[in-house]
Tab-separated table of C-alpha atoms and ligand atoms in Angstrom:
chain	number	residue	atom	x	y	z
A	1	UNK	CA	-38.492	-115.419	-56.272
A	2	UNK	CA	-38.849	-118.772	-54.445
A	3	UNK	CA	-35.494	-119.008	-53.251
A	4	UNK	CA	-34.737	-115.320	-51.459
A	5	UNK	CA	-38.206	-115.880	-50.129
A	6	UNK	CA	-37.303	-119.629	-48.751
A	7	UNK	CA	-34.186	-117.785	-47.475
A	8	UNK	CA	-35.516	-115.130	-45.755
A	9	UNK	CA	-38.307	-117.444	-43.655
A	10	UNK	CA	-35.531	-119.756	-42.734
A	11	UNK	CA	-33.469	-116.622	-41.264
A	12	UNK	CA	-36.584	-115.472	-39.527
A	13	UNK	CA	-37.776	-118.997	-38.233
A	14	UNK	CA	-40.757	-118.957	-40.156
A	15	UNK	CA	-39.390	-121.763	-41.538
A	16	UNK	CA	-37.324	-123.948	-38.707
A	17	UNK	CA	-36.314	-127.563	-37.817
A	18	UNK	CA	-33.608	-128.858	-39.646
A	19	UNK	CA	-35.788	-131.476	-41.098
A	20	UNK	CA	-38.288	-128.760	-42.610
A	21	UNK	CA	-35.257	-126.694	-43.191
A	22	UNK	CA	-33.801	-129.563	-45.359
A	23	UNK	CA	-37.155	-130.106	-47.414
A	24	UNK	CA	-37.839	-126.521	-47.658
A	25	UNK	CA	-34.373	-125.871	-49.648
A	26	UNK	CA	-35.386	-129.399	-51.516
A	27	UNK	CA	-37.993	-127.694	-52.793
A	28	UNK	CA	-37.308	-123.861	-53.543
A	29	UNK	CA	-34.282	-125.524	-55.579
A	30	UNK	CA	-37.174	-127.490	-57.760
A	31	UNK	CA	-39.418	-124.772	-58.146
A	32	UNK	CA	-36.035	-122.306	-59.004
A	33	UNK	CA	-34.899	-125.168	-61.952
A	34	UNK	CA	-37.986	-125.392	-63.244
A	35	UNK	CA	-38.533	-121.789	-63.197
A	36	UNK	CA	-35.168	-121.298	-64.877
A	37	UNK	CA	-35.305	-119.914	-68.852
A	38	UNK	CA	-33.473	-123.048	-70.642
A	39	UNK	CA	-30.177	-121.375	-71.293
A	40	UNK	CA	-26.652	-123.903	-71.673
A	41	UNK	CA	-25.870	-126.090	-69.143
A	42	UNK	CA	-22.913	-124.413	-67.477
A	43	UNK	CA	-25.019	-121.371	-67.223
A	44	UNK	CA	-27.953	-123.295	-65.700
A	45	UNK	CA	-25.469	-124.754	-63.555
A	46	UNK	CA	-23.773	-121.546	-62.376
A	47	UNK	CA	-27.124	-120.207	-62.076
A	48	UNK	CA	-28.273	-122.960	-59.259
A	49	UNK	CA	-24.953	-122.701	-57.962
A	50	UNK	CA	-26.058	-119.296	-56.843
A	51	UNK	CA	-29.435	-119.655	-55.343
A	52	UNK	CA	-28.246	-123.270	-53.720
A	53	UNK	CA	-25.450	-120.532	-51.846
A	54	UNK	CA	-27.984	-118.208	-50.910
A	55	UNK	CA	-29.746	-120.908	-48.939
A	56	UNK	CA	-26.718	-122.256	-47.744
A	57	UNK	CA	-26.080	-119.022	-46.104
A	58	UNK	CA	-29.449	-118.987	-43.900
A	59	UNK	CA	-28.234	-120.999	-40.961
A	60	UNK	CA	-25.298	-122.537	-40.435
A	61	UNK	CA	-25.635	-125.094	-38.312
A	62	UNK	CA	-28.628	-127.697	-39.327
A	63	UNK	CA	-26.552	-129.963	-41.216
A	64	UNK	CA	-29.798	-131.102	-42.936
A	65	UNK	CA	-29.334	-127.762	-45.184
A	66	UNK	CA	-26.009	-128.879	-46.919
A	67	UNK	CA	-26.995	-132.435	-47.200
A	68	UNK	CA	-30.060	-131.817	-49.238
A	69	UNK	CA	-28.065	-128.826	-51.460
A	70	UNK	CA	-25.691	-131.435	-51.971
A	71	UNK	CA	-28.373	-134.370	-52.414
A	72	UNK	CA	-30.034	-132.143	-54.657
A	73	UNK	CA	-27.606	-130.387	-56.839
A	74	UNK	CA	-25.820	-133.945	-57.409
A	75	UNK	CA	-24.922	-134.740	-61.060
A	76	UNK	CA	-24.885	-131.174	-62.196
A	77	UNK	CA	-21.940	-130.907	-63.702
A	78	UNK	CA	-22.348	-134.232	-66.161
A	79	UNK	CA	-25.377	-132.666	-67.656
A	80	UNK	CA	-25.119	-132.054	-71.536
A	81	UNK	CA	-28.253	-129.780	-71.852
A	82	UNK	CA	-30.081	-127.521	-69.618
A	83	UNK	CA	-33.157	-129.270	-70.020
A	84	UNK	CA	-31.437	-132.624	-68.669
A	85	UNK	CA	-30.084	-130.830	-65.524
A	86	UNK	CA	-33.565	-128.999	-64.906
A	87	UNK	CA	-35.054	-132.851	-64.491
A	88	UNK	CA	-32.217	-133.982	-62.414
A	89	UNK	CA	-32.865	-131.219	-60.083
A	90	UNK	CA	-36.433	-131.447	-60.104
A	91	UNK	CA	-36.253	-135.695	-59.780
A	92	UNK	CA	-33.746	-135.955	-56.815
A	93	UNK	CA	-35.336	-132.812	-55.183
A	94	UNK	CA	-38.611	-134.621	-55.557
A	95	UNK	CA	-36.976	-137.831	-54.412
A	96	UNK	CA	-35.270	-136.039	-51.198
A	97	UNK	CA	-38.447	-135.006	-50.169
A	98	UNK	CA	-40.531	-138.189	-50.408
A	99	UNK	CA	-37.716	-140.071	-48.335
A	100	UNK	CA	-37.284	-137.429	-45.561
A	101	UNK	CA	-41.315	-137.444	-45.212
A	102	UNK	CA	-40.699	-141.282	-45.022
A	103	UNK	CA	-37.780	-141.391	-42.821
A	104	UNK	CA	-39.599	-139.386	-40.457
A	105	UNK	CA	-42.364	-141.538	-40.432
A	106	UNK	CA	-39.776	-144.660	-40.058
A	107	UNK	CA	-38.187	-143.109	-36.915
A	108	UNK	CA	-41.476	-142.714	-35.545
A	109	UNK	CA	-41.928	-146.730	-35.758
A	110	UNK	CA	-38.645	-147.786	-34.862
A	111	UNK	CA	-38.626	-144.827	-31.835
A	112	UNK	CA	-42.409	-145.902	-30.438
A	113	UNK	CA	-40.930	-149.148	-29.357
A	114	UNK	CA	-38.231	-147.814	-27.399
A	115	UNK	CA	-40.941	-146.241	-25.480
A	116	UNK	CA	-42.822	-148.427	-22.591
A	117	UNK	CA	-46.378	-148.733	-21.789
A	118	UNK	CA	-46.503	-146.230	-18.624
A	119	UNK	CA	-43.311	-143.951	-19.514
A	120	UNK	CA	-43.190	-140.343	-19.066
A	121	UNK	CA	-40.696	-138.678	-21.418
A	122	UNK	CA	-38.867	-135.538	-21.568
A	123	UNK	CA	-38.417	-133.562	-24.549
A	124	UNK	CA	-36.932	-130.242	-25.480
A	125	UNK	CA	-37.454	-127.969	-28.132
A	126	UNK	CA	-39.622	-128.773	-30.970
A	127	UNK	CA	-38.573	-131.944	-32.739
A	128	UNK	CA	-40.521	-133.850	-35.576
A	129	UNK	CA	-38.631	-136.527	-35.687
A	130	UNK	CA	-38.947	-136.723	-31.571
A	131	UNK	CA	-42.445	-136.070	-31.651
A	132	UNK	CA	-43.231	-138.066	-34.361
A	133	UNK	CA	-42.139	-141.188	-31.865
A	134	UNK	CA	-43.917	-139.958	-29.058
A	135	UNK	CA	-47.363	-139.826	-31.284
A	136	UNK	CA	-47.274	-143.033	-32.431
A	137	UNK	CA	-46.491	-144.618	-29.030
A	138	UNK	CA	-49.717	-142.652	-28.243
A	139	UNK	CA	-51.268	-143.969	-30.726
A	140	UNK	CA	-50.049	-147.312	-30.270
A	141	UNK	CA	-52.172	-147.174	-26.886
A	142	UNK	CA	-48.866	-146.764	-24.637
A	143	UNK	CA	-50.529	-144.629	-21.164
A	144	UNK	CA	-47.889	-141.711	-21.821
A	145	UNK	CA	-46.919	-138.432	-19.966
A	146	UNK	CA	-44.931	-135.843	-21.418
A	147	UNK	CA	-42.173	-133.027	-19.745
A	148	UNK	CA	-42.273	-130.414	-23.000
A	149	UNK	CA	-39.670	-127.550	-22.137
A	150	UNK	CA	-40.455	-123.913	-23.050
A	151	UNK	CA	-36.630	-123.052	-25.148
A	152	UNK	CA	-35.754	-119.745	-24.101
A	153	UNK	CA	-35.390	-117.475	-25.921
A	154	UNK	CA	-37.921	-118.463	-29.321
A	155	UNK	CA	-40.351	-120.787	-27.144
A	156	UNK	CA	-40.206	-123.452	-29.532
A	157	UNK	CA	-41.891	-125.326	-26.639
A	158	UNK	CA	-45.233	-123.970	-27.485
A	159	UNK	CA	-45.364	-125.534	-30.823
A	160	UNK	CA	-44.511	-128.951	-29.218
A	161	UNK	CA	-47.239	-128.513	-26.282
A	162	UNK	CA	-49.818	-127.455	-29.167
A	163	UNK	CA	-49.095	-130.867	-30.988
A	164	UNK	CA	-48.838	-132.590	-28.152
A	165	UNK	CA	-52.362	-131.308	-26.521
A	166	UNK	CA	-54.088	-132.254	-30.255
A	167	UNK	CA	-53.014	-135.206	-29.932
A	168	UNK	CA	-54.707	-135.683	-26.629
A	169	UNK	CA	-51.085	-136.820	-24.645
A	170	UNK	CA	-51.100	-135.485	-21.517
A	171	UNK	CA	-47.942	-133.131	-21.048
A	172	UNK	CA	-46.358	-130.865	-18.337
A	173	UNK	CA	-44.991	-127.668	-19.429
A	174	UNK	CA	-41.862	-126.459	-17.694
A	175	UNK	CA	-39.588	-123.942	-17.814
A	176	UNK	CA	-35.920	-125.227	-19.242
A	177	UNK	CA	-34.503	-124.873	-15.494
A	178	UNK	CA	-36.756	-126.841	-13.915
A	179	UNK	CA	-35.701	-130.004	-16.160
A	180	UNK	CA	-33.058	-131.232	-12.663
A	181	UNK	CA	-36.326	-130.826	-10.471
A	182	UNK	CA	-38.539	-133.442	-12.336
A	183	UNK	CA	-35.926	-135.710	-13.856
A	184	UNK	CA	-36.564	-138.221	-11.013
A	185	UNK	CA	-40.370	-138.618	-12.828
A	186	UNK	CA	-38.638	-139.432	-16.540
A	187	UNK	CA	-38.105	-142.585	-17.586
A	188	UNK	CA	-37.155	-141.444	-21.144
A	189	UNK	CA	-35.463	-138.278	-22.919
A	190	UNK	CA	-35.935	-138.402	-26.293
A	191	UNK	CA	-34.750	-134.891	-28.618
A	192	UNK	CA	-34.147	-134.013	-31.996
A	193	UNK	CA	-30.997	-133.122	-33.966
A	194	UNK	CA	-29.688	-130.396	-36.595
A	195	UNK	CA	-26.252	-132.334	-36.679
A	196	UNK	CA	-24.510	-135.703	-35.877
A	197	UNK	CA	-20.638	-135.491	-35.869
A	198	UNK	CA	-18.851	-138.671	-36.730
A	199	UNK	CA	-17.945	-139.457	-32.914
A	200	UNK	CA	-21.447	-139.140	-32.045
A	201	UNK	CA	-21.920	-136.016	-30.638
A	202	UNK	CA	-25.476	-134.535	-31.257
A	203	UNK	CA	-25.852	-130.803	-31.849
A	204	UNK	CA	-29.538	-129.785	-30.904
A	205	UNK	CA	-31.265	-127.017	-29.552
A	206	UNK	CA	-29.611	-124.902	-26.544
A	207	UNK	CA	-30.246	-127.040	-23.585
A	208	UNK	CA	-29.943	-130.542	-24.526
A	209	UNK	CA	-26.597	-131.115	-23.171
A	210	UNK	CA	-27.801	-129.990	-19.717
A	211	UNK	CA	-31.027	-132.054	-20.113
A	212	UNK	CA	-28.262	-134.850	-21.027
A	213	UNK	CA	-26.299	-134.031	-18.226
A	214	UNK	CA	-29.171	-134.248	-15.767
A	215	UNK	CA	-30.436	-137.504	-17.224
A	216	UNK	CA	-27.579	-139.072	-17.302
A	217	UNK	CA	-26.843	-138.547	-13.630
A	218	UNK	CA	-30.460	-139.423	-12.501
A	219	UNK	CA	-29.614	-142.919	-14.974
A	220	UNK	CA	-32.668	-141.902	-17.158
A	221	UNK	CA	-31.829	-142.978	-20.573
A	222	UNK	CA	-31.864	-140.747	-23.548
A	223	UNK	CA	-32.906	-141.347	-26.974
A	224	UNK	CA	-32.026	-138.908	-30.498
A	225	UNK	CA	-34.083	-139.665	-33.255
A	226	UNK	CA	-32.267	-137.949	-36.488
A	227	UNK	CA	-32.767	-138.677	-39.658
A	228	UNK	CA	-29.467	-140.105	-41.750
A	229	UNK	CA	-28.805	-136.365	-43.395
A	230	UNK	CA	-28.728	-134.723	-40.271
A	231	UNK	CA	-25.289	-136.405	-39.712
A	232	UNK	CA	-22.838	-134.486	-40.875
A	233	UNK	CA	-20.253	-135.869	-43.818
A	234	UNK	CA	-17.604	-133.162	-43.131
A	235	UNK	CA	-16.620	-133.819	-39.776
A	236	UNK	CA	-14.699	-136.746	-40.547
A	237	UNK	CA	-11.901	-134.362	-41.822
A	238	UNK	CA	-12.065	-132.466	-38.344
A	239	UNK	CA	-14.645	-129.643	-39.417
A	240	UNK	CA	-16.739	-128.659	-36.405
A	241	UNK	CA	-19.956	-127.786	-37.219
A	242	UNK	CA	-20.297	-124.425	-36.540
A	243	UNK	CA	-22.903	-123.338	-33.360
A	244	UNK	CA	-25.411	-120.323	-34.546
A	245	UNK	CA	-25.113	-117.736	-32.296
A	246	UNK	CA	-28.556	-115.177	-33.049
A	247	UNK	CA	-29.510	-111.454	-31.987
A	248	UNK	CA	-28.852	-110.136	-28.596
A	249	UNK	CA	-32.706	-108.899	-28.987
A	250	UNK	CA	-34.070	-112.558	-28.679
A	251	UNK	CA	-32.672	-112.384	-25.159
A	252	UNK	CA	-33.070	-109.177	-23.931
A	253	UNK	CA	-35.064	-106.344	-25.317
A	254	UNK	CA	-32.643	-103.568	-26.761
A	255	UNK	CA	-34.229	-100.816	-24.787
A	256	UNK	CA	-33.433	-102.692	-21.671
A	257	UNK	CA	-30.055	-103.608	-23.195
A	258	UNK	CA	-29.240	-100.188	-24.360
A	259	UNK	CA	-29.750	-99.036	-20.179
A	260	UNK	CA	-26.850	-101.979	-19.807
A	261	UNK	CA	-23.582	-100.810	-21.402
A	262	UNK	CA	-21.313	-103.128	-19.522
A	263	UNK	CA	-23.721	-106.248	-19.675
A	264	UNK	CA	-23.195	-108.371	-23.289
A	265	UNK	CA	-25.617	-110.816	-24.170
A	266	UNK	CA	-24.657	-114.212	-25.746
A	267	UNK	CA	-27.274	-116.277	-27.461
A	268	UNK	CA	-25.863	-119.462	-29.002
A	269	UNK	CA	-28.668	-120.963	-30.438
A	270	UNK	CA	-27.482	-124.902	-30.487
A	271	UNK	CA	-24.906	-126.921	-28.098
A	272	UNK	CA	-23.140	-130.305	-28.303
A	273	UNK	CA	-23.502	-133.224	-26.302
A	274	UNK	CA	-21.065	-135.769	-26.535
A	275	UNK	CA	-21.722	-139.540	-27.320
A	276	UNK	CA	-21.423	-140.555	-23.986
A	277	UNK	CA	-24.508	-139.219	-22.809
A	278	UNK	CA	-26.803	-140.587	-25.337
A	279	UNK	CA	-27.732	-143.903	-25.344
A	280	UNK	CA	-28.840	-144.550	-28.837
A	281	UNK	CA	-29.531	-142.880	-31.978
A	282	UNK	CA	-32.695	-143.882	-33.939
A	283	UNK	CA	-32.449	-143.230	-37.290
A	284	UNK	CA	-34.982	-144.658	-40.294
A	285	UNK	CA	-32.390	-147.373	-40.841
A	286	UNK	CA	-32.829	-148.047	-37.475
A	287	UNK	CA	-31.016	-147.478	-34.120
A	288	UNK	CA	-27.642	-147.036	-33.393
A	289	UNK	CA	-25.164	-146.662	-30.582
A	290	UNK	CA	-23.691	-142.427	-31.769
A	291	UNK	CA	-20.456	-144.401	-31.565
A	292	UNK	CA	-21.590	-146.062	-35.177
A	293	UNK	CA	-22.350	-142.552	-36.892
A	294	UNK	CA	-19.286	-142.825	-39.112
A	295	UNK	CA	-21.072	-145.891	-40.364
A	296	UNK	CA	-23.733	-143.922	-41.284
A	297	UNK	CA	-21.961	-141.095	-43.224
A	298	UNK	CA	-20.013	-143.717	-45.076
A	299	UNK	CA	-22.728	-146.515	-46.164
A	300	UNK	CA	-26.011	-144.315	-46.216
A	301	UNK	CA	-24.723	-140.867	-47.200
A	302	UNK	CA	-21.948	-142.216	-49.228
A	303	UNK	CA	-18.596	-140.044	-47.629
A	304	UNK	CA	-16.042	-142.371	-46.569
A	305	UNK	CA	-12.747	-140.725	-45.983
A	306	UNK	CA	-11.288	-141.735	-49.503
A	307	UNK	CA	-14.607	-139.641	-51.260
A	308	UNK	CA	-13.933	-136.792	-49.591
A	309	UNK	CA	-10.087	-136.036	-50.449
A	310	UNK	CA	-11.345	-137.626	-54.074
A	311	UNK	CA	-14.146	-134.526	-54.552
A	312	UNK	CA	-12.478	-131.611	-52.446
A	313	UNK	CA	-9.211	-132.357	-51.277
A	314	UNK	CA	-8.451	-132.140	-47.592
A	315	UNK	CA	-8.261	-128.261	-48.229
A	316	UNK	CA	-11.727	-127.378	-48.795
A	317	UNK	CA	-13.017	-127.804	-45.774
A	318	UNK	CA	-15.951	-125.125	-45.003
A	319	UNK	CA	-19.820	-125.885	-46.358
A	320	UNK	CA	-20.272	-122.270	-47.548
A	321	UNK	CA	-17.209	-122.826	-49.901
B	401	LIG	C1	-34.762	-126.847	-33.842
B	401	LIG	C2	-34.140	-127.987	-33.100
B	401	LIG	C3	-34.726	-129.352	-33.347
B	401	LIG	C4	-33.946	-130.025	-34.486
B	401	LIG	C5	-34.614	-131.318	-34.943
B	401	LIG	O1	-34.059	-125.635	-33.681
B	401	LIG	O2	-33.169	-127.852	-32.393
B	401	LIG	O3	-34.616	-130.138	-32.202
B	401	LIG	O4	-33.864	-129.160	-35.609
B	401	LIG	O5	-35.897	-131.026	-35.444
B	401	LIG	P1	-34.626	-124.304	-34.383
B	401	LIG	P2	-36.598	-131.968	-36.528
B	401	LIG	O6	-36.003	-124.101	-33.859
B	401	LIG	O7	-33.663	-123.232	-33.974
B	401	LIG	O8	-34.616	-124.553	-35.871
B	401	LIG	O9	-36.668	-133.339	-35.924
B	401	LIG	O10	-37.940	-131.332	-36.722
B	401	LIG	O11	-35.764	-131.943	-37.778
């Protein structure tokens, strides 16, 4: 049952973030292994096959979600008895879990010195990984302000101005059009990330390229701290990762809507903003200019170009496949 349930809460957003996102499927692919009757590999494999494609299918564009189904399921196929391939699963799923919590905490170091004694920081939508630097700046003893947005249409700003206010940071909530009127008091944007393409780009929540945009024309620098298995391996064969676009009834109630017949609403729940407005990428290896993402695909996830073809070919290019 663990895995439809895990589904279903990361289709509602009970379950949201791409880093929880990525632990959550960690672990509902454990707890569905070890739940498993031992039956032959190939059936045990077939078997995970299925439930690992049922939570690939919840959202399609935290990259997080592939990586740790592919993390996770690794070595399947070379297992000689069920029993084998239920501790694989259960070991790296374990493993995947222990090192995100870690990363995270990482980040937080390595993104709490980017941060200056004074600063007052912009963030949007609700980030662990960005939060997590914020905190421990705080903690550090850094005097910190923070601009929290409130992310039409799910408010995923309330979250972040809940953790925020128990931390005891002072913050300033804002509507997400009101970032241009107060980006002359930032001195740093720092965001989250469901995906990092290989040139760089960071796909986040809706609204971080025009927070980008505004920053980077007010010279305010801008900071992504992402995990390494939010970048994504497939996009060095050209894949785009693909933007979720949610219910028209997030944005505008249907009994309004239905009163509308020529209005259509759009709801794209992500957008992209290219390398050149972000100034660094911190990571739990440690920071990088986006330029050096392929790096990181190649020597921490372990795709170069030469794996892929060797595992897929250059046809297979789509995650649910
Ligand atoms: C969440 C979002 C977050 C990233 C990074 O979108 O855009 O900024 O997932 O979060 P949604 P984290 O609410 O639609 O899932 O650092 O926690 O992984």
């Amino acid at each position: 049952m663990i895995v439809p349930e895990t589904a279903d809460k990361i289709k509602s957003m009970e379950i949201r973030g791409a880093g929880r996102i990525a632990r959550a499927v960690a672990e509902a692919l454990r707890d569905h292994a070890l739940a498993l009757p031992a039956r032959d590999p190939g059936a045990f494999r077939q078997e995970m096959e299925r439930a690992a494609a049922m939570l690939l299918a919840t959202r399609p564009t935290a990259v997080s979600l592939p990586n740790a189904v592919h993390i996770v399921m690794a070595g399947l196929d070379r297992a000689t008895t069920a029993e084998e391939a239920r501790a694989g699963v259960a070991r790296r799923a374990d493993e995947f879990i222990r090192s995100s919590q870690h990363a995270v905490e990482q980040i937080a170091q390595f993104g709490a010195s980017h941060i200056r004694d004074g600063d007052t920081i912009l963030t949007h939508c609700n980030s662990e990984a960005a939060l997590g630097c914020i905190i421990e700046a705080h903690r550090q003893g850094k005097e910190i302000e923070v601009f929290a947005t409130e992310v039409r249409p799910r408010n995923q700003g309330l979250i972040t101005i809940r953790t925020l206010n128990e931390a005891g940071i002072k913050t300033h909530f804002i509507v997400d059009s009101a970032v241009r009127s107060f980006i002359h008091d930032i001195d740093l944007v720092i965001v989250g990330a469901d995906a990092v393409t290989v040139n760089g780009a960071v796909v986040n929540k809706i609204g971080t390229a025009q927070v980008a945009h505004s920053a980077r024309e007010a010279r305010v620098n801008m900071i992504v701290a992402a995990e390494t298995y939010k970048f994504a391996p497939r996009t060095i064969l050209g894949e785009l990762v693909r933007i979720e676009e949610r219910a028209a009834s997030e944005v505008l109630p249907d009994e309004i809507a239905r009163t509308l017949p020529y209005v259509t609403v759009r709801n794209p729940a992500f957008d992209v903003t290219p390398a050149g407005y972000i100034d660094l990428i911190v990571t739990e290896k440690g920071a990088i200019p986006p330029q050096m993402a392929y790096v990181i695909i190649r020597d921490y996830l372990g795709w170069g170009i030469d794996e892929f073809h060797l595992a897929f070919g250059p046809a297979t290019l789509n995650w649910e496949e």
